[in-house]
C-alpha cells in the first residue's frame, strides 16, 4: 500500500517526530504549570539560611533574612512574594501568565527546556506552513490561502516571542541573575548594599553548570 511505501522510504519519520515533539511540549507545559516552583515553607527556613550563607559569601553579612509582610515566613535570600500565587518563591524569577505559575528555583530549568522544545516545534511549523504557500497576485489565491497565510504569520510572531524570551533567559542564567533581580536591582537590599554588581556571578560555565546540573 501507499502507507507501507512511505514507511519504507522514511517519509513517515518526520511527521512522527513532529507529533512527538508537540506531545512533549504539551507535557512540559502542564508539568511546569502544575509543579511547585519553590514555595518557601516555614520548616525549611533554618536549612535554607545556612545554605545561602555558604553559597553566597560575597553578600554583606549585615543583610539578614526578613519576614514577608504577606505570608509571614522568613524569606531566604533571592526569594520574593508573589501576590498572584500568594506564596514566597525561592530564587524567584517572574510570574509567567502563559503557564499561570511562578518561575522559581524548582521549575526554572524545566521552563527553559519547555521554551526550547516549543521553539523547535514553532520553527518546524513555520517551515511546514511556508512550504505550503505558493504566492500569486490574485484575489482568488488570497481567498483560498487566507487561513494558511494567517496561520503562518501567527506562527512567525509566536516564534519571535519565544526566541527572544529564551535568549533573554539564557543570558540571565549565564550571569546567575533572575528577571526580578535584573529589573529591580536598585530596590533589592542584598544587591544594593553589595560591593559587587552581581555577587552571585561565578563565571558563565559555573553559572550554567549550577543552574542545569
XYZ file of N, CA and C in Angstrom:
639
model
N 0.835 -1.190 0.000
C 0.000 0.000 0.000
C 0.879 1.254 0.000
N 0.234 2.404 -0.232
C 0.972 3.670 -0.248
C 1.598 3.968 1.113
N 0.895 3.606 2.189
C 1.418 3.860 3.527
C 2.678 3.058 3.797
N 2.687 1.791 3.327
C 3.870 0.951 3.507
C 5.046 1.479 2.692
N 4.758 1.957 1.465
C 5.821 2.517 0.627
C 6.415 3.776 1.259
N 5.547 4.634 1.835
C 6.041 5.837 2.503
C 6.879 5.480 3.720
N 6.469 4.429 4.414
C 7.231 3.993 5.583
C 8.585 3.460 5.176
N 8.632 2.717 4.085
C 9.895 2.176 3.599
C 10.841 3.291 3.158
N 10.287 4.364 2.587
C 11.126 5.483 2.143
C 11.466 6.441 3.282
N 10.944 6.181 4.459
C 11.231 7.031 5.617
C 10.444 8.319 5.645
N 9.389 8.408 4.846
C 8.615 9.648 4.762
C 7.690 9.836 5.965
N 7.458 8.794 6.739
C 6.591 8.910 7.914
C 7.371 9.284 9.174
N 8.694 9.258 9.068
C 9.510 9.521 10.252
C 9.386 10.966 10.709
N 9.448 11.903 9.760
C 9.376 13.322 10.125
C 8.046 13.700 10.774
N 6.891 13.316 10.201
C 5.621 13.624 10.888
C 5.532 12.999 12.271
N 6.085 11.788 12.418
C 6.056 11.125 13.720
C 6.887 11.892 14.743
N 8.075 12.336 14.342
C 8.929 13.120 15.238
C 8.249 14.430 15.617
N 7.592 15.066 14.632
C 6.902 16.328 14.896
C 5.783 16.135 15.924
N 5.007 15.069 15.761
C 3.912 14.786 16.700
C 4.461 14.521 18.104
N 5.573 13.781 18.176
C 6.188 13.506 19.476
C 6.692 14.786 20.140
N 7.253 15.694 19.340
C 7.716 16.974 19.874
C 6.545 17.805 20.404
N 5.424 17.795 19.674
C 4.231 18.524 20.122
C 3.719 17.934 21.438
N 3.658 16.615 21.521
C 3.208 15.962 22.755
C 4.160 16.254 23.913
N 5.459 16.261 23.617
C 6.451 16.581 24.634
C 6.284 18.015 25.113
N 6.005 18.918 24.186
C 5.789 20.324 24.529
C 4.576 20.487 25.433
N 3.483 19.789 25.107
C 2.264 19.861 25.923
C 2.516 19.289 27.317
N 3.236 18.169 27.374
C 3.541 17.543 28.658
C 4.400 18.464 29.524
N 5.407 19.089 28.912
C 6.263 20.027 29.642
C 5.467 21.230 30.131
N 4.536 21.693 29.303
C 3.708 22.844 29.684
C 2.933 22.554 30.966
N 2.252 21.407 31.003
C 1.461 21.074 32.188
C 2.349 20.785 33.396
N 3.517 20.196 33.149
C 4.435 19.921 34.251
C 4.917 21.207 34.897
N 5.376 22.156 34.065
C 5.868 23.434 34.583
C 4.738 24.231 35.232
N 3.533 24.125 34.661
C 2.389 24.875 35.182
C 1.944 24.371 36.548
N 1.965 23.058 36.742
C 1.368 22.471 37.934
C 2.365 22.199 39.055
N 3.667 22.207 38.758
C 4.636 21.838 39.787
C 4.922 23.002 40.742
N 5.445 22.665 41.895
C 5.850 23.655 42.890
C 7.085 24.392 42.374
N 7.003 25.733 42.192
C 8.160 26.466 41.673
C 9.247 26.713 42.711
N 8.964 26.329 43.960
C 9.929 26.555 45.040
C 9.341 27.408 46.146
N 8.102 27.106 46.524
C 7.446 27.874 47.576
C 8.214 27.750 48.891
N 8.375 28.863 49.583
C 9.076 28.875 50.865
C 8.147 28.337 51.940
N 8.626 27.342 52.667
C 7.855 26.761 53.773
C 8.588 27.030 55.079
N 7.847 27.227 56.121
C 8.433 27.650 57.396
C 9.451 26.651 57.927
N 9.226 25.348 57.719
C 10.145 24.343 58.258
C 11.477 24.323 57.515
N 11.547 24.988 56.351
C 12.788 24.994 55.571
C 13.645 26.221 55.869
N 13.164 27.146 56.694
C 13.837 28.429 56.857
C 15.265 28.291 57.368
N 15.452 27.507 58.418
C 16.785 27.411 59.024
C 17.792 26.787 58.071
N 17.395 25.682 57.412
C 18.302 24.997 56.487
C 18.673 25.887 55.329
N 17.681 26.578 54.775
C 17.955 27.424 53.621
C 18.837 28.605 53.993
N 18.689 29.114 55.190
C 19.507 30.235 55.632
C 20.984 29.839 55.674
N 21.262 28.644 56.218
C 22.638 28.155 56.276
C 23.191 27.925 54.882
N 22.351 27.351 53.998
C 22.802 27.054 52.636
C 23.147 28.329 51.893
N 22.322 29.376 52.026
C 22.569 30.629 51.329
C 23.851 31.281 51.835
N 24.101 31.216 53.126
C 25.301 31.841 53.672
C 26.569 31.151 53.183
N 26.483 29.855 52.858
C 27.633 29.119 52.347
C 27.862 29.397 50.864
N 26.751 29.513 50.103
C 26.863 29.648 48.655
C 27.224 31.067 48.241
N 26.793 32.067 49.001
C 26.988 33.460 48.596
C 27.752 34.242 49.660
N 29.051 33.923 49.867
C 29.820 34.625 50.894
C 30.105 36.076 50.538
N 29.941 36.479 49.244
C 30.252 37.839 48.837
C 29.204 38.843 49.315
N 28.010 38.347 49.678
C 26.938 39.231 50.110
C 27.250 39.751 51.503
N 27.082 41.046 51.764
C 27.401 41.601 53.083
C 26.697 40.853 54.207
N 27.421 40.640 55.312
C 26.876 39.858 56.424
C 25.770 40.602 57.163
N 25.685 41.929 56.980
C 24.651 42.684 57.686
C 23.279 42.570 57.022
N 23.213 41.897 55.873
C 21.931 41.686 55.213
C 21.305 40.424 55.792
N 20.257 40.582 56.561
C 19.614 39.458 57.223
C 18.326 39.062 56.497
N 17.900 37.818 56.754
C 16.616 37.377 56.225
C 15.500 38.202 56.845
N 14.550 38.638 56.032
C 13.441 39.424 56.553
C 12.158 38.604 56.488
N 11.206 38.975 57.313
C 9.934 38.273 57.341
C 8.991 38.899 56.326
N 8.352 38.059 55.527
C 7.438 38.536 54.492
C 6.208 39.165 55.151
N 5.822 40.331 54.655
C 4.668 41.027 55.200
C 3.340 40.443 54.770
N 3.368 39.488 53.823
C 2.125 38.885 53.318
C 1.861 37.516 53.948
N 2.834 36.596 53.818
C 2.616 35.236 54.324
C 3.371 34.973 55.628
N 4.131 35.979 56.130
C 4.765 35.936 57.440
C 5.810 34.828 57.598
N 6.437 34.390 56.503
C 7.561 33.459 56.618
C 8.847 34.249 56.416
N 9.936 33.743 56.959
C 11.219 34.395 56.740
C 11.708 34.070 55.329
N 11.986 35.104 54.571
C 12.378 34.917 53.174
C 13.867 34.592 53.065
N 14.229 33.447 52.469
C 15.645 33.223 52.132
C 16.092 34.255 51.102
N 17.376 34.450 51.013
C 17.896 35.383 50.022
C 17.479 34.958 48.613
N 17.131 35.915 47.792
C 16.694 35.758 46.411
C 15.236 35.295 46.310
N 14.549 35.190 47.438
C 13.129 34.847 47.407
C 12.290 36.114 47.322
N 11.079 35.966 46.792
C 10.154 37.095 46.682
C 8.726 36.582 46.797
N 7.871 37.406 47.375
C 6.461 37.032 47.498
C 5.738 37.346 46.194
N 4.984 36.374 45.694
C 4.156 36.565 44.501
C 2.716 36.746 44.961
N 2.158 37.900 44.678
C 0.797 38.172 45.131
C -0.238 37.377 44.347
N 0.111 36.939 43.135
C -0.824 36.121 42.356
C -0.881 34.690 42.884
N 0.262 34.149 43.282
C 0.313 32.788 43.824
C 0.088 32.753 45.330
N 0.208 33.927 45.976
C 0.033 34.029 47.432
C 1.074 33.207 48.185
N 2.286 33.164 47.660
C 3.387 32.440 48.311
C 4.689 33.175 48.042
N 5.663 32.977 48.947
C 7.028 33.390 48.653
C 7.699 32.278 47.852
N 8.470 32.657 46.849
C 9.092 31.693 45.946
C 10.604 31.839 46.012
N 11.308 30.731 46.245
C 12.764 30.747 46.288
C 13.342 30.984 44.896
N 14.402 31.798 44.859
C 15.054 32.209 43.613
C 13.989 32.616 42.575
N 13.156 33.529 43.016
C 12.033 33.997 42.194
C 12.540 34.653 40.916
N 12.002 34.221 39.789
C 12.358 34.846 38.508
C 11.231 35.768 38.037
N 10.053 35.208 37.813
C 8.889 36.021 37.439
C 7.640 35.153 37.507
N 6.486 35.801 37.486
C 5.225 35.067 37.374
C 4.841 35.065 35.903
N 4.764 33.880 35.326
C 4.519 33.753 33.888
C 3.026 33.597 33.624
N 2.419 34.542 32.893
C 0.986 34.415 32.585
C 0.695 33.282 31.609
N 1.693 32.840 30.835
C 1.480 31.738 29.888
C 1.184 30.438 30.618
N 1.886 30.208 31.713
C 1.721 28.954 32.439
C 0.918 29.140 33.726
N 0.538 30.369 34.017
C -0.237 30.686 35.232
C 0.438 30.132 36.483
N 1.757 30.340 36.543
C 2.531 29.870 37.681
C 3.803 30.697 37.763
N 4.410 30.691 38.930
C 5.692 31.372 39.073
C 6.800 30.521 38.459
N 7.843 31.188 38.020
C 9.073 30.516 37.605
C 10.086 30.767 38.707
N 10.489 29.696 39.366
C 11.388 29.825 40.502
C 12.446 28.743 40.529
N 12.986 28.490 41.712
C 14.137 27.596 41.857
C 13.890 26.191 41.300
N 12.698 25.638 41.534
C 12.451 24.238 41.169
C 12.061 24.036 39.716
N 11.308 24.972 39.135
C 10.820 24.731 37.771
C 11.497 25.584 36.706
N 12.465 26.421 37.102
C 13.128 27.277 36.115
C 13.890 26.468 35.057
N 14.701 25.454 35.448
C 15.384 24.665 34.414
C 14.413 23.985 33.451
N 13.319 23.444 33.994
C 12.325 22.786 33.143
C 11.607 23.794 32.252
N 11.458 25.014 32.743
C 10.861 26.086 31.945
C 11.734 26.388 30.720
N 13.046 26.360 30.894
C 13.964 26.584 29.774
C 13.865 25.442 28.765
N 13.760 24.206 29.256
C 13.584 23.056 28.362
C 12.279 23.194 27.578
N 11.221 23.615 28.270
C 9.920 23.813 27.616
C 10.025 24.860 26.502
N 10.681 25.981 26.767
C 10.840 27.026 25.747
C 11.633 26.499 24.553
N 12.661 25.698 24.825
C 13.490 25.153 23.740
C 12.683 24.223 22.843
N 11.930 23.302 23.458
C 11.098 22.375 22.673
C 10.030 23.148 21.916
N 9.423 24.143 22.573
C 8.398 24.951 21.926
C 8.956 25.698 20.718
N 10.188 26.204 20.833
C 10.821 26.912 19.724
C 11.055 25.976 18.542
N 11.513 24.753 18.827
C 11.733 23.774 17.750
C 10.418 23.466 17.035
N 9.335 23.275 17.807
C 8.020 22.996 17.217
C 7.556 24.163 16.349
N 7.734 25.389 16.832
C 7.292 26.570 16.079
C 8.107 26.758 14.796
N 9.425 26.546 14.890
C 10.260 26.666 13.685
C 9.877 25.610 12.654
N 9.605 24.419 13.116
C 9.169 23.343 12.222
C 7.814 23.707 11.607
N 6.902 24.255 12.428
C 5.605 24.686 11.926
C 5.729 25.787 10.893
N 6.670 26.713 11.103
C 6.947 27.766 10.117
C 7.365 27.167 8.779
N 8.250 26.188 8.860
C 8.736 25.545 7.641
C 7.598 24.839 6.893
N 6.747 24.137 7.641
C 5.629 23.420 7.022
C 4.651 24.399 6.379
N 4.316 25.467 7.107
C 3.370 26.459 6.578
C 3.942 27.172 5.357
N 5.233 27.500 5.402
C 5.865 28.202 4.272
C 5.926 27.312 3.032
N 6.193 26.024 3.252
C 6.278 25.107 2.112
C 4.930 24.920 1.421
N 3.830 25.230 2.129
C 2.507 25.087 1.522
C 2.009 26.339 0.835
N 2.811 27.411 0.877
C 2.399 28.680 0.267
C 3.012 28.826 -1.124
N 2.169 29.095 -2.109
C 2.617 29.391 -3.468
C 1.990 30.720 -3.852
N 2.793 31.772 -3.819
C 2.253 33.121 -3.933
C 1.840 33.454 -5.371
N 0.656 34.024 -5.468
C 0.144 34.547 -6.737
C -0.560 35.867 -6.458
N -0.432 36.801 -7.375
C -1.072 38.111 -7.203
C -2.485 38.090 -7.782
N -3.368 37.437 -7.032
C -4.764 37.372 -7.462
C -5.666 37.265 -6.235
N -6.898 37.753 -6.373
C -7.857 37.716 -5.280
C -8.303 36.291 -4.968
N -8.432 35.473 -6.008
C -8.823 34.072 -5.799
C -7.781 33.333 -4.956
N -6.506 33.586 -5.265
C -5.435 32.929 -4.497
C -5.524 33.321 -3.019
N -5.760 34.615 -2.747
C -5.835 35.084 -1.371
C -7.024 34.461 -0.636
N -8.158 34.327 -1.342
C -9.335 33.718 -0.714
C -9.090 32.267 -0.331
N -8.379 31.551 -1.180
C -8.139 30.137 -0.932
C -6.995 29.889 0.063
N -6.139 30.886 0.278
C -4.962 30.682 1.128
C -4.931 31.597 2.348
N -6.028 32.294 2.601
C -6.025 33.255 3.706
C -5.799 32.568 5.055
N -6.373 31.385 5.233
C -6.203 30.670 6.511
C -4.751 30.243 6.707
N -4.144 29.688 5.659
C -2.751 29.251 5.743
C -1.817 30.445 5.947
N -2.102 31.555 5.253
C -1.274 32.750 5.383
C -1.372 33.336 6.793
N -2.592 33.375 7.332
C -2.788 33.881 8.696
C -2.086 32.985 9.705
N -2.189 31.683 9.526
C -1.518 30.738 10.421
C -0.010 30.933 10.390
N 0.527 31.138 9.201
C 1.967 31.333 9.057
C 2.420 32.598 9.795
N 1.666 33.686 9.633
C 2.029 34.945 10.292
C 1.953 34.820 11.816
N 0.932 34.118 12.306
C 0.815 33.906 13.750
C 1.977 33.059 14.281
N 2.335 32.026 13.539
C 3.450 31.173 13.960
C 4.748 31.969 13.996
N 4.941 32.840 13.003
C 6.144 33.682 12.967
C 6.201 34.595 14.188
N 5.067 35.202 14.543
C 5.014 36.093 15.703
C 5.347 35.328 16.984
N 4.715 34.155 17.165
C 4.983 33.353 18.360
C 6.437 32.879 18.398
N 6.977 32.560 17.233
C 8.376 32.115 17.163
C 9.317 33.209 17.631
N 9.085 34.439 17.179
C 9.926 35.571 17.570
C 9.836 35.812 19.074
N 8.617 35.742 19.613
C 8.423 35.955 21.060
C 9.165 34.894 21.871
N 8.995 33.629 21.504
C 9.641 32.538 22.248
C 11.157 32.611 22.110
N 11.641 32.953 20.916
C 13.083 33.065 20.687
C 13.693 34.156 21.565
N 13.056 35.332 21.591
C 13.566 36.441 22.406
C 13.511 36.084 23.896
N 12.445 35.407 24.299
C 12.305 35.004 25.701
C 13.390 34.004 26.090
N 13.653 33.039 25.216
C 14.671 32.029 25.501
C 16.064 32.664 25.559
N 16.366 33.552 24.610
C 17.673 34.220 24.598
C 17.877 35.041 25.855
N 16.855 35.797 26.256
C 16.984 36.640 27.450
C 17.189 35.790 28.704
N 16.475 34.668 28.813
C 16.633 33.801 29.981
C 18.013 33.160 30.006
N 18.492 32.703 28.860
C 19.825 32.092 28.822
C 20.901 33.102 29.180
N 20.717 34.340 28.765
C 21.680 35.397 29.125
C 21.687 35.614 30.635
N 20.501 35.735 31.231
C 20.418 35.954 32.675
C 20.968 34.764 33.459
N 20.703 33.545 32.964
C 21.228 32.349 33.618
C 22.754 32.331 33.566
N 23.311 32.726 32.424
C 24.772 32.749 32.284
C 25.419 33.769 33.224
N 24.637 34.768 33.653
C 25.123 35.765 34.616
C 24.738 35.417 36.049
N 23.988 34.312 36.220
C 23.464 33.908 37.523
C 22.655 35.027 38.176
N 21.714 35.539 37.425
C 20.770 36.509 37.960
C 19.376 36.124 37.492
N 18.365 36.739 38.060
C 16.986 36.435 37.688
C 16.356 37.665 37.040
N 15.205 37.447 36.416
C 14.498 38.564 35.794
C 14.144 39.619 36.832
N 13.681 39.171 37.999
C 13.325 40.101 39.067
C 14.542 40.891 39.541
N 15.685 40.223 39.751
C 16.896 40.915 40.186
C 17.408 41.869 39.116
N 17.288 41.471 37.855
C 17.755 42.314 36.756
C 16.912 43.585 36.636
N 15.595 43.440 36.790
C 14.694 44.573 36.629
C 14.623 45.466 37.870
N 14.874 44.881 39.059
C 14.691 45.633 40.314
C 15.972 45.698 41.138
N 17.105 45.744 40.464
C 18.407 45.721 41.137
C 18.516 46.812 42.199
N 18.028 48.003 41.896
C 18.174 49.150 42.792
C 17.275 49.065 44.022
N 16.289 48.155 44.009
C 15.345 48.054 45.124
C 15.606 46.844 46.026
N 16.556 45.991 45.651
C 16.813 44.762 46.414
C 17.997 44.996 47.349
N 17.780 44.794 48.643
C 18.786 45.170 49.653
C 20.102 44.426 49.472
N 20.039 43.100 49.221
C 21.288 42.330 49.139
C 22.085 42.642 47.881
N 21.477 43.290 46.908
C 22.207 43.735 45.717
C 22.623 45.195 45.853
N 21.744 45.999 46.436
C 22.027 47.437 46.570
C 23.203 47.693 47.511
N 23.357 46.860 48.556
C 24.416 47.063 49.541
C 25.647 46.200 49.274
N 25.649 45.466 48.195
C 26.796 44.616 47.881
C 27.883 45.419 47.171
N 29.141 45.072 47.467
C 30.261 45.741 46.801
C 30.341 45.348 45.327
N 29.849 44.158 45.006
C 29.863 43.679 43.637
C 28.522 43.964 42.967
N 28.566 44.200 41.660
C 27.325 44.453 40.935
C 26.426 43.230 40.957
N 27.037 42.048 40.834
C 26.282 40.801 40.927
C 27.078 39.824 41.792
N 26.770 39.721 43.084
C 27.563 38.867 43.983
C 27.389 37.376 43.728
N 26.431 36.994 42.905
C 26.174 35.573 42.649
C 26.911 35.052 41.418
N 27.473 35.962 40.608
C 28.125 35.566 39.364
C 29.427 34.841 39.652
N 29.541 33.594 39.141
C 30.745 32.788 39.331
C 31.368 32.362 38.002
N 31.060 33.110 36.963
C 31.562 32.770 35.626
C 30.520 32.003 34.843
N 30.530 32.186 33.534
C 29.481 31.637 32.677
C 29.361 30.120 32.823
N 30.481 29.407 32.741
C 30.440 27.939 32.761
C 29.886 27.425 34.090
N 30.400 27.958 35.195
C 29.939 27.502 36.512
C 28.488 27.912 36.757
N 28.102 29.085 36.267
C 26.697 29.515 36.407
C 25.753 28.556 35.696
N 26.098 28.202 34.465
C 25.268 27.267 33.699
C 25.255 25.884 34.337
N 26.425 25.453 34.822
C 26.524 24.140 35.450
C 25.654 24.068 36.696
N 25.744 25.088 37.547
C 24.953 25.094 38.778
C 23.446 25.154 38.484
N 23.087 25.868 37.431
C 21.664 26.015 37.114
C 21.054 24.725 36.573
N 21.724 24.118 35.594
C 21.148 22.943 34.932
C 21.497 21.627 35.630
N 22.567 21.625 36.399
C 23.030 20.359 36.992
C 22.913 20.355 38.505
